[in-house]
CSV table of C-alpha atoms in Angstrom, one decimal:
chain,number,residue,atom,x,y,z
A,1,MET,CA,21.0,-33.4,141.7
A,2,GLN,CA,22.1,-32.5,145.3
A,3,ARG,CA,25.1,-30.3,145.6
A,4,LYS,CA,27.6,-30.1,148.5
A,5,PHE,CA,29.6,-27.0,149.2
A,6,PHE,CA,32.9,-26.8,151.0
A,7,ILE,CA,34.2,-23.9,153.0
A,8,VAL,CA,38.0,-23.4,153.0
A,9,LEU,CA,39.3,-20.9,155.6
A,10,ALA,CA,43.0,-20.2,155.9
A,11,LEU,CA,44.4,-18.0,158.7
A,12,PHE,CA,47.9,-16.8,158.0
A,13,ALA,CA,48.7,-14.1,160.6
A,14,GLY,CA,47.4,-12.2,163.6
A,15,THR,CA,44.6,-13.2,166.0
A,16,THR,CA,41.1,-13.9,164.8
A,17,GLY,CA,38.2,-14.0,167.3
A,18,ARG,CA,35.3,-16.4,166.9
A,19,ALA,CA,32.3,-16.7,169.3
A,20,GLN,CA,31.7,-20.2,168.1
A,21,LEU,CA,33.8,-22.4,165.9
A,22,GLN,CA,32.1,-24.9,163.6
A,23,VAL,CA,33.8,-27.0,160.9
A,24,GLN,CA,31.4,-29.0,158.8
A,25,ASP,CA,31.9,-32.4,157.3
A,26,ARG,CA,34.7,-32.1,154.6
A,27,GLY,CA,35.3,-28.5,155.5
A,28,ILE,CA,38.9,-27.3,155.7
A,29,LEU,CA,40.3,-25.0,158.3
A,30,TYR,CA,44.0,-24.2,158.1
A,31,VAL,CA,45.8,-22.2,160.8
A,32,ALA,CA,49.2,-21.2,159.5
A,33,ASP,CA,52.5,-21.0,161.4
A,34,GLY,CA,52.4,-18.1,163.8
A,35,ALA,CA,48.6,-17.5,163.5
A,36,ILE,CA,46.3,-17.7,166.5
A,37,LEU,CA,42.7,-18.6,166.1
A,38,THR,CA,41.0,-17.3,169.3
A,39,VAL,CA,37.7,-19.0,170.2
A,40,GLN,CA,35.5,-17.4,172.9
A,41,GLY,CA,32.7,-20.0,172.6
A,42,ASN,CA,32.4,-23.6,171.8
A,43,ILE,CA,34.1,-25.8,169.2
A,44,ASP,CA,32.2,-28.4,167.1
A,45,SER,CA,34.3,-29.9,164.3
A,46,LYS,CA,33.6,-32.8,161.9
A,47,ALA,CA,37.0,-32.5,160.2
A,48,ASP,CA,40.6,-32.1,161.1
A,49,ILE,CA,41.9,-28.7,161.8
A,50,LEU,CA,45.1,-28.3,159.8
A,51,GLY,CA,48.3,-26.2,160.1
A,52,PRO,CA,51.0,-25.5,162.7
A,53,GLY,CA,49.2,-22.5,164.2
A,54,THR,CA,47.3,-22.3,167.5
A,55,VAL,CA,43.7,-22.7,168.4
A,56,LEU,CA,43.2,-20.6,171.6
A,57,LEU,CA,40.3,-21.2,174.0
A,58,LYS,CA,39.8,-17.8,175.7
A,59,GLY,CA,36.2,-17.5,176.9
A,60,VAL,CA,34.8,-16.3,180.1
A,61,SER,CA,32.6,-19.3,180.8
A,62,LEU,CA,33.0,-23.0,180.4
A,63,GLN,CA,33.8,-23.9,176.8
A,64,GLN,CA,32.7,-27.1,175.2
A,65,VAL,CA,35.0,-28.8,172.7
A,66,ASN,CA,33.7,-31.6,170.4
A,67,MET,CA,36.2,-32.6,167.8
A,68,ASN,CA,34.3,-35.9,167.1
A,69,GLY,CA,37.6,-37.8,167.0
A,70,PHE,CA,39.4,-35.3,164.7
A,71,LEU,CA,42.7,-33.5,165.1
A,72,ILE,CA,43.8,-30.2,166.5
A,73,PRO,CA,47.6,-29.8,166.0
A,74,THR,CA,48.0,-27.2,168.7
A,75,LEU,CA,45.4,-26.3,171.4
A,76,GLN,CA,45.9,-23.8,174.2
A,77,LEU,CA,43.5,-23.3,177.1
A,78,ASP,CA,43.5,-19.8,178.7
A,79,ASN,CA,40.1,-19.7,180.5
A,80,LYS,CA,39.7,-19.7,184.3
A,81,ALA,CA,36.3,-21.3,183.8
A,82,GLY,CA,38.0,-24.2,182.0
A,83,ALA,CA,36.9,-26.4,179.1
A,84,SER,CA,34.8,-29.6,178.8
A,85,LEU,CA,35.6,-32.3,176.2
A,86,GLU,CA,32.4,-33.5,174.6
A,87,GLY,CA,34.0,-35.9,172.0
A,88,ASP,CA,37.4,-37.6,171.4
A,89,VAL,CA,40.2,-35.4,170.2
A,90,HIS,CA,43.7,-35.9,168.8
A,91,ILE,CA,46.5,-33.5,169.7
A,92,GLY,CA,49.1,-33.6,167.0
A,93,ASN,CA,51.7,-31.2,168.3
A,94,ARG,CA,51.0,-29.4,171.6
A,95,LEU,CA,48.5,-28.9,174.3
A,96,VAL,CA,49.1,-25.9,176.5
A,97,LEU,CA,47.2,-25.5,179.8
A,98,SER,CA,47.9,-21.8,180.6
A,99,THR,CA,44.8,-21.1,182.7
A,100,GLY,CA,42.0,-23.4,183.8
A,101,SER,CA,41.6,-27.1,183.6
A,102,MET,CA,39.9,-29.4,181.0
A,103,SER,CA,37.3,-32.0,182.0
A,104,LEU,CA,37.4,-35.2,179.8
A,105,ASN,CA,34.0,-36.6,180.9
A,106,ALA,CA,33.4,-39.7,178.7
A,107,ALA,CA,35.8,-38.5,175.9
A,108,ASN,CA,39.4,-39.5,175.3
A,109,LEU,CA,42.2,-37.1,174.6
A,110,PHE,CA,44.8,-38.7,172.4
A,111,LEU,CA,48.3,-37.3,172.5
A,112,ASP,CA,49.8,-38.4,169.2
A,113,ALA,CA,53.4,-39.6,169.0
A,114,GLY,CA,55.8,-36.7,169.6
A,115,ALA,CA,53.1,-34.4,170.9
A,116,VAL,CA,53.6,-32.7,174.3
A,117,ILE,CA,51.6,-31.2,177.1
A,118,ALA,CA,52.9,-27.9,178.7
A,119,GLY,CA,51.8,-25.5,181.4
A,120,TYR,CA,50.2,-28.1,183.8
A,121,ASP,CA,50.4,-27.9,187.6
A,122,LYS,CA,48.0,-28.4,190.5
A,123,ASP,CA,45.8,-25.6,189.2
A,124,HIS,CA,45.8,-26.5,185.5
A,125,TYR,CA,45.4,-30.2,184.5
A,126,LEU,CA,43.1,-32.7,182.9
A,127,ILE,CA,40.1,-33.7,185.0
A,128,THR,CA,39.3,-37.4,184.4
A,129,ASN,CA,35.8,-37.1,185.9
A,130,GLY,CA,34.3,-39.9,183.8
A,131,GLN,CA,35.5,-42.9,181.7
A,132,GLY,CA,37.5,-40.7,179.5
A,133,MET,CA,41.3,-41.1,179.5
A,134,LEU,CA,44.5,-39.3,178.5
A,135,ILE,CA,46.0,-41.6,175.9
A,136,ARG,CA,49.8,-41.4,175.2
A,137,ARG,CA,50.5,-42.7,171.8
A,138,ALA,CA,53.8,-44.7,171.5
A,139,LEU,CA,54.8,-44.5,175.1
A,140,GLY,CA,58.5,-45.3,175.2
A,141,HIS,CA,61.7,-44.9,177.2
A,142,ALA,CA,61.2,-41.2,177.7
A,143,ALA,CA,59.3,-40.4,180.9
A,144,PHE,CA,55.9,-38.9,180.3
A,145,THR,CA,53.7,-37.2,183.0
A,146,PHE,CA,50.0,-37.7,182.7
A,147,PRO,CA,48.8,-34.4,184.4
A,148,VAL,CA,45.4,-35.8,185.6
A,149,GLY,CA,43.2,-35.5,188.6
A,150,GLY,CA,39.9,-37.2,189.4
A,151,SER,CA,38.1,-34.0,190.2
A,152,GLY,CA,38.5,-30.3,190.1
A,153,ASP,CA,40.3,-30.2,193.5
A,154,ARG,CA,42.3,-33.4,193.3
A,155,TYR,CA,45.5,-33.3,191.3
A,156,ASN,CA,47.2,-36.6,191.1
A,157,PRO,CA,49.6,-36.9,188.2
A,158,LEU,CA,51.3,-40.2,187.3
A,159,THR,CA,54.5,-40.5,185.4
A,160,LEU,CA,55.3,-43.5,183.2
A,161,SER,CA,58.2,-44.7,181.1
A,162,GLN,CA,58.3,-47.9,179.1
A,163,ALA,CA,61.2,-50.3,179.0
A,164,GLY,CA,59.2,-52.9,177.2
A,165,THR,CA,57.4,-52.7,173.9
A,166,ILE,CA,56.5,-49.2,172.7
A,167,HIS,CA,52.7,-49.0,172.5
A,168,ASP,CA,49.7,-46.8,173.4
A,169,ILE,CA,48.8,-46.4,177.1
A,170,GLY,CA,45.7,-44.7,178.5
A,171,LEU,CA,45.3,-43.4,182.0
A,172,ARG,CA,42.8,-41.7,184.3
A,173,ALA,CA,42.8,-40.8,187.9
A,174,MET,CA,39.8,-41.6,190.2
A,175,PRO,CA,39.1,-39.8,193.5
A,176,GLY,CA,39.0,-42.4,196.2
A,177,ILE,CA,39.9,-46.1,196.4
A,178,LEU,CA,37.0,-48.5,196.0
A,179,SER,CA,36.5,-52.0,197.2
A,180,ASN,CA,36.0,-53.4,193.7
A,181,GLY,CA,38.6,-51.3,191.9
A,182,GLU,CA,36.4,-49.2,189.7
A,183,SER,CA,33.3,-49.6,191.8
A,184,GLY,CA,32.1,-50.6,195.2
A,185,ILE,CA,32.4,-49.1,198.7
A,186,PRO,CA,35.1,-46.5,199.4
A,187,LEU,CA,38.0,-47.8,201.5
A,188,THR,CA,38.5,-45.8,204.7
A,189,SER,CA,42.0,-46.5,206.1
A,190,ALA,CA,45.7,-47.3,205.5
A,191,ALA,CA,45.8,-46.0,201.9
A,192,VAL,CA,46.1,-42.9,199.7
A,193,ASN,CA,42.5,-41.9,198.8
A,194,VAL,CA,43.1,-41.9,195.0
A,195,SER,CA,43.4,-44.6,192.4
A,196,TRP,CA,44.6,-44.8,188.8
A,197,GLU,CA,43.3,-46.9,185.9
A,198,LEU,CA,46.0,-47.9,183.5
A,199,LYS,CA,44.9,-49.3,180.1
A,200,GLU,CA,46.7,-50.7,177.1
A,201,LEU,CA,45.2,-49.5,173.8
A,202,THR,CA,47.6,-51.5,171.7
A,203,THR,CA,49.2,-54.9,172.5
A,204,GLY,CA,52.8,-55.1,173.7
A,205,THR,CA,55.0,-56.3,176.6
A,206,ASN,CA,55.1,-53.9,179.6
A,207,ASP,CA,58.1,-53.1,181.7
A,208,LEU,CA,56.9,-49.8,183.3
A,209,VAL,CA,58.5,-47.4,185.6
A,210,MET,CA,55.6,-45.7,187.5
A,211,ILE,CA,55.8,-42.6,189.7
A,212,ALA,CA,52.7,-41.7,191.6
A,213,ASP,CA,52.0,-38.3,193.1
A,214,TRP,CA,49.7,-37.3,195.9
A,215,ASP,CA,49.2,-34.6,198.6
A,216,ALA,CA,49.1,-35.1,202.4
A,217,GLY,CA,45.4,-34.4,202.3
A,218,ASP,CA,44.8,-37.5,200.1
A,219,GLU,CA,46.0,-39.8,202.9
A,220,LEU,CA,43.5,-41.8,204.8
A,221,PRO,CA,43.8,-42.6,208.6
A,222,GLY,CA,46.4,-45.3,209.3
A,223,PHE,CA,48.4,-44.7,206.1
A,224,ASP,CA,52.1,-45.1,206.9
A,225,ARG,CA,54.4,-43.5,204.2
A,226,SER,CA,57.5,-45.3,205.6
A,227,HIS,CA,55.9,-48.7,205.0
A,228,ALA,CA,53.9,-48.0,201.8
A,229,GLY,CA,53.9,-49.5,198.4
A,230,ILE,CA,51.8,-50.0,195.3
A,231,VAL,CA,48.7,-52.1,195.3
A,232,ARG,CA,46.7,-53.4,192.3
A,233,TYR,CA,43.1,-54.6,192.2
A,234,GLU,CA,43.0,-58.3,191.2
A,235,ASP,CA,39.7,-59.7,189.8
A,236,GLY,CA,38.4,-62.4,192.1
A,237,LYS,CA,40.8,-61.5,195.0
A,238,GLY,CA,40.5,-57.8,195.7
A,239,TRP,CA,43.3,-55.4,196.4
A,240,ASP,CA,46.7,-57.1,196.4
A,241,ARG,CA,50.2,-55.9,197.2
A,242,MET,CA,52.5,-55.4,194.2
A,243,ALA,CA,55.8,-53.8,195.4
A,244,ALA,CA,57.2,-51.6,198.1
A,245,GLY,CA,58.5,-48.2,197.0
A,246,ASP,CA,60.4,-45.2,198.4
A,247,VAL,CA,58.4,-42.1,199.2
A,248,SER,CA,60.0,-38.7,198.2
A,249,VAL,CA,58.9,-35.2,198.9
A,250,VAL,CA,58.8,-32.8,195.8
A,251,GLU,CA,57.6,-29.3,196.4
A,252,GLY,CA,55.5,-30.3,199.3
A,253,ARG,CA,53.9,-33.2,197.6
A,254,TYR,CA,54.7,-36.9,197.9
A,255,THR,CA,55.8,-39.3,195.1
A,256,MET,CA,56.6,-43.0,195.0
A,257,ALA,CA,58.5,-44.7,192.2
A,258,VAL,CA,58.0,-48.4,191.4
A,259,VAL,CA,59.8,-50.2,188.6
A,260,GLY,CA,59.2,-53.3,186.6
A,261,GLN,CA,55.4,-53.2,186.4
A,262,ALA,CA,54.2,-55.7,183.8
A,263,ARG,CA,50.5,-55.4,184.2
A,264,THR,CA,47.9,-52.7,183.7
A,265,GLY,CA,44.6,-52.3,185.7
A,266,VAL,CA,43.6,-50.2,188.7
A,267,PHE,CA,46.4,-49.1,191.1
A,268,SER,CA,46.7,-47.2,194.3
A,269,ILE,CA,49.2,-46.6,197.2
A,270,ALA,CA,48.7,-48.3,200.6
A,271,THR,CA,50.5,-49.4,203.7
A,272,ILE,CA,51.8,-52.9,202.7
A,273,GLU,CA,53.9,-53.9,205.6
A,274,ALA,CA,53.8,-53.5,209.4
A,275,ALA,CA,55.9,-50.9,211.0
A,276,ALA,CA,58.3,-52.2,213.7
A,277,GLY,CA,57.0,-51.5,217.1
A,278,ALA,CA,53.6,-50.3,215.9
A,279,GLU,CA,51.1,-50.1,218.7
A,280,SER,CA,47.9,-50.2,216.6
A,281,ILE,CA,46.1,-52.7,214.5
A,282,ARG,CA,45.9,-51.8,210.8
A,283,VAL,CA,43.8,-53.5,208.1
A,284,PHE,CA,43.9,-53.2,204.3
A,285,PRO,CA,41.7,-53.3,202.3
A,286,ASN,CA,38.7,-52.2,204.3
A,287,PRO,CA,36.0,-52.8,203.0
A,288,ALA,CA,37.3,-56.2,201.9
A,289,ARG,CA,35.9,-58.9,199.6
A,290,MET,CA,38.0,-62.1,199.5
A,291,GLY,CA,40.3,-61.3,202.5
A,292,PHE,CA,42.4,-58.6,204.1
A,293,TYR,CA,45.9,-58.0,205.5
A,294,VAL,CA,46.2,-57.4,209.2
A,295,TYR,CA,49.2,-55.6,210.7
A,296,LEU,CA,49.5,-56.5,214.3
A,297,PRO,CA,51.4,-54.5,217.0
A,298,ALA,CA,54.6,-55.7,218.7
A,299,LYS,CA,52.7,-56.8,221.8
A,300,ALA,CA,50.9,-59.5,219.8
A,301,GLY,CA,53.1,-62.6,220.6
A,302,GLU,CA,53.1,-66.2,219.4
A,303,LYS,CA,49.8,-68.0,219.0
A,304,THR,CA,47.8,-64.9,218.5
A,305,VAL,CA,44.2,-65.6,217.4
A,306,LEU,CA,42.1,-63.5,215.1
A,307,HIS,CA,38.4,-63.7,215.8
A,308,LEU,CA,35.8,-62.3,213.4
A,309,PHE,CA,32.4,-61.5,215.0
A,310,ASP,CA,29.2,-60.3,213.5
A,311,LEU,CA,27.4,-57.3,215.0
A,312,ARG,CA,25.2,-59.7,217.1
A,313,GLY,CA,28.3,-61.0,218.8
A,314,ARG,CA,28.3,-64.4,217.0
A,315,LEU,CA,31.7,-65.9,216.2
A,316,VAL,CA,32.0,-66.2,212.4
A,317,LYS,CA,35.6,-67.4,212.0
A,318,SER,CA,38.8,-67.7,214.0
A,319,GLN,CA,42.3,-67.8,212.5
A,320,GLU,CA,45.5,-68.5,214.5
A,321,VAL,CA,48.6,-66.4,213.4
A,322,SER,CA,52.2,-66.2,214.6
A,323,GLY,CA,52.6,-63.0,216.5
A,324,ALA,CA,53.4,-59.5,215.4
A,325,GLY,CA,53.7,-58.3,211.8
A,326,GLU,CA,51.6,-58.9,208.7
A,327,HIS,CA,49.0,-61.6,208.2
A,328,TYR,CA,46.4,-62.4,205.6
A,329,PHE,CA,42.9,-63.2,206.9
A,330,VAL,CA,40.8,-65.2,204.4
A,331,LEU,CA,37.1,-64.4,204.1
A,332,ASP,CA,35.5,-67.7,203.4
A,333,GLU,CA,32.9,-68.0,200.7
A,334,GLY,CA,30.1,-68.4,203.2
A,335,ILE,CA,30.8,-65.1,205.0
A,336,ALA,CA,28.0,-62.7,204.0
A,337,ALA,CA,28.4,-59.0,203.2
A,338,GLY,CA,28.1,-56.8,206.2
A,339,THR,CA,29.9,-55.2,209.1
A,340,TYR,CA,32.0,-57.3,211.4
A,341,LEU,CA,34.4,-56.9,214.4
A,342,LEU,CA,37.9,-58.3,214.2
A,343,GLN,CA,39.2,-59.0,217.7
A,344,VAL,CA,42.9,-59.9,218.3
A,345,MET,CA,43.5,-62.2,221.3
A,346,HIS,CA,46.9,-63.2,222.8
A,347,GLU,CA,46.9,-65.7,225.6
A,348,GLY,CA,43.3,-64.9,226.4
A,349,VAL,CA,43.8,-61.2,226.5
A,350,SER,CA,42.5,-58.8,223.9
A,351,VAL,CA,45.3,-56.9,222.1
A,352,GLY,CA,42.8,-54.8,220.2
A,353,SER,CA,39.9,-54.8,217.7
A,354,LYS,CA,39.0,-53.3,214.3
A,355,LYS,CA,35.7,-52.9,212.5
A,356,ILE,CA,35.7,-54.7,209.1
A,357,VAL,CA,33.2,-54.2,206.3
A,358,VAL,CA,32.8,-57.2,203.9
A,359,VAL,CA,31.4,-56.7,200.4
A,360,LYS,CA,30.4,-59.2,197.8
A,361,PRO,CA,30.2,-58.8,194.0
């Protein structure tokens, strides 16, 4: 007869150092109130870690954490080299980012209802460098900040509150803004060079207040903060405008608040309306798939014509518009992927031109 043995370890006080922490299937590790279990190596657990005490990551090199979907009530990171999440983890009480950042990779970090994240800033955050997400269980009326960034040098938190049905929401930041939302060619102008994927883990009705955060270094050429708003990637259409928002400055960073968001998906911030008196032509999105918005300068009068040429100088399409401001140029189904030149003509005189990249699914 095969026998199975269980190890029960209870920590009640003081600090205990462990080079590696392994908890086997059906093992029990209890960290009592006030106790700190210091781990200088990796964590691999096939069971919940129990108790109100703290598991402290305090190594000198990158530490790997694989909880295999199990629970750590309180986890603290105090390691300049950071930590790498190798399997899903549930935080039941508190995640403290004292020193270093944690990469999620393909794993999800679940923050259970009532649990909090502390200590985050531009130097200590969750790096969503893969498909893994920070998942807020039971997001409700109270504002919650997802302290995320798409890479180790790109901190772009997003704050959400829910006026609709309380349910689970996952989020990750992605460095850059791509033509197909999560994939495709990077856009190169008139936007903030970051995007966020927002996902529902449980069903419910959304009425979200969304506050996006970025740095001046994230802004692409042609981005105009005074005429910016939120954009969402629409399947079959491309990047579409959602709503304008007011930009605020907080500790040298920029934020934009938008209310009443009912849909999830991939979002970013972009110039969504033409600035009065603007003397340059702006296009968004670029690259484009189904079409793009053109913002024309004030000198573009009535009966302005937009001509799209291929790189051999052949006219592909013309579209007449009514003067300065914002216009949508439709890319017909027969227009192939490639690089084109958009020329703006008014009364036979060229007002300006812009290079356009067209992509196809």
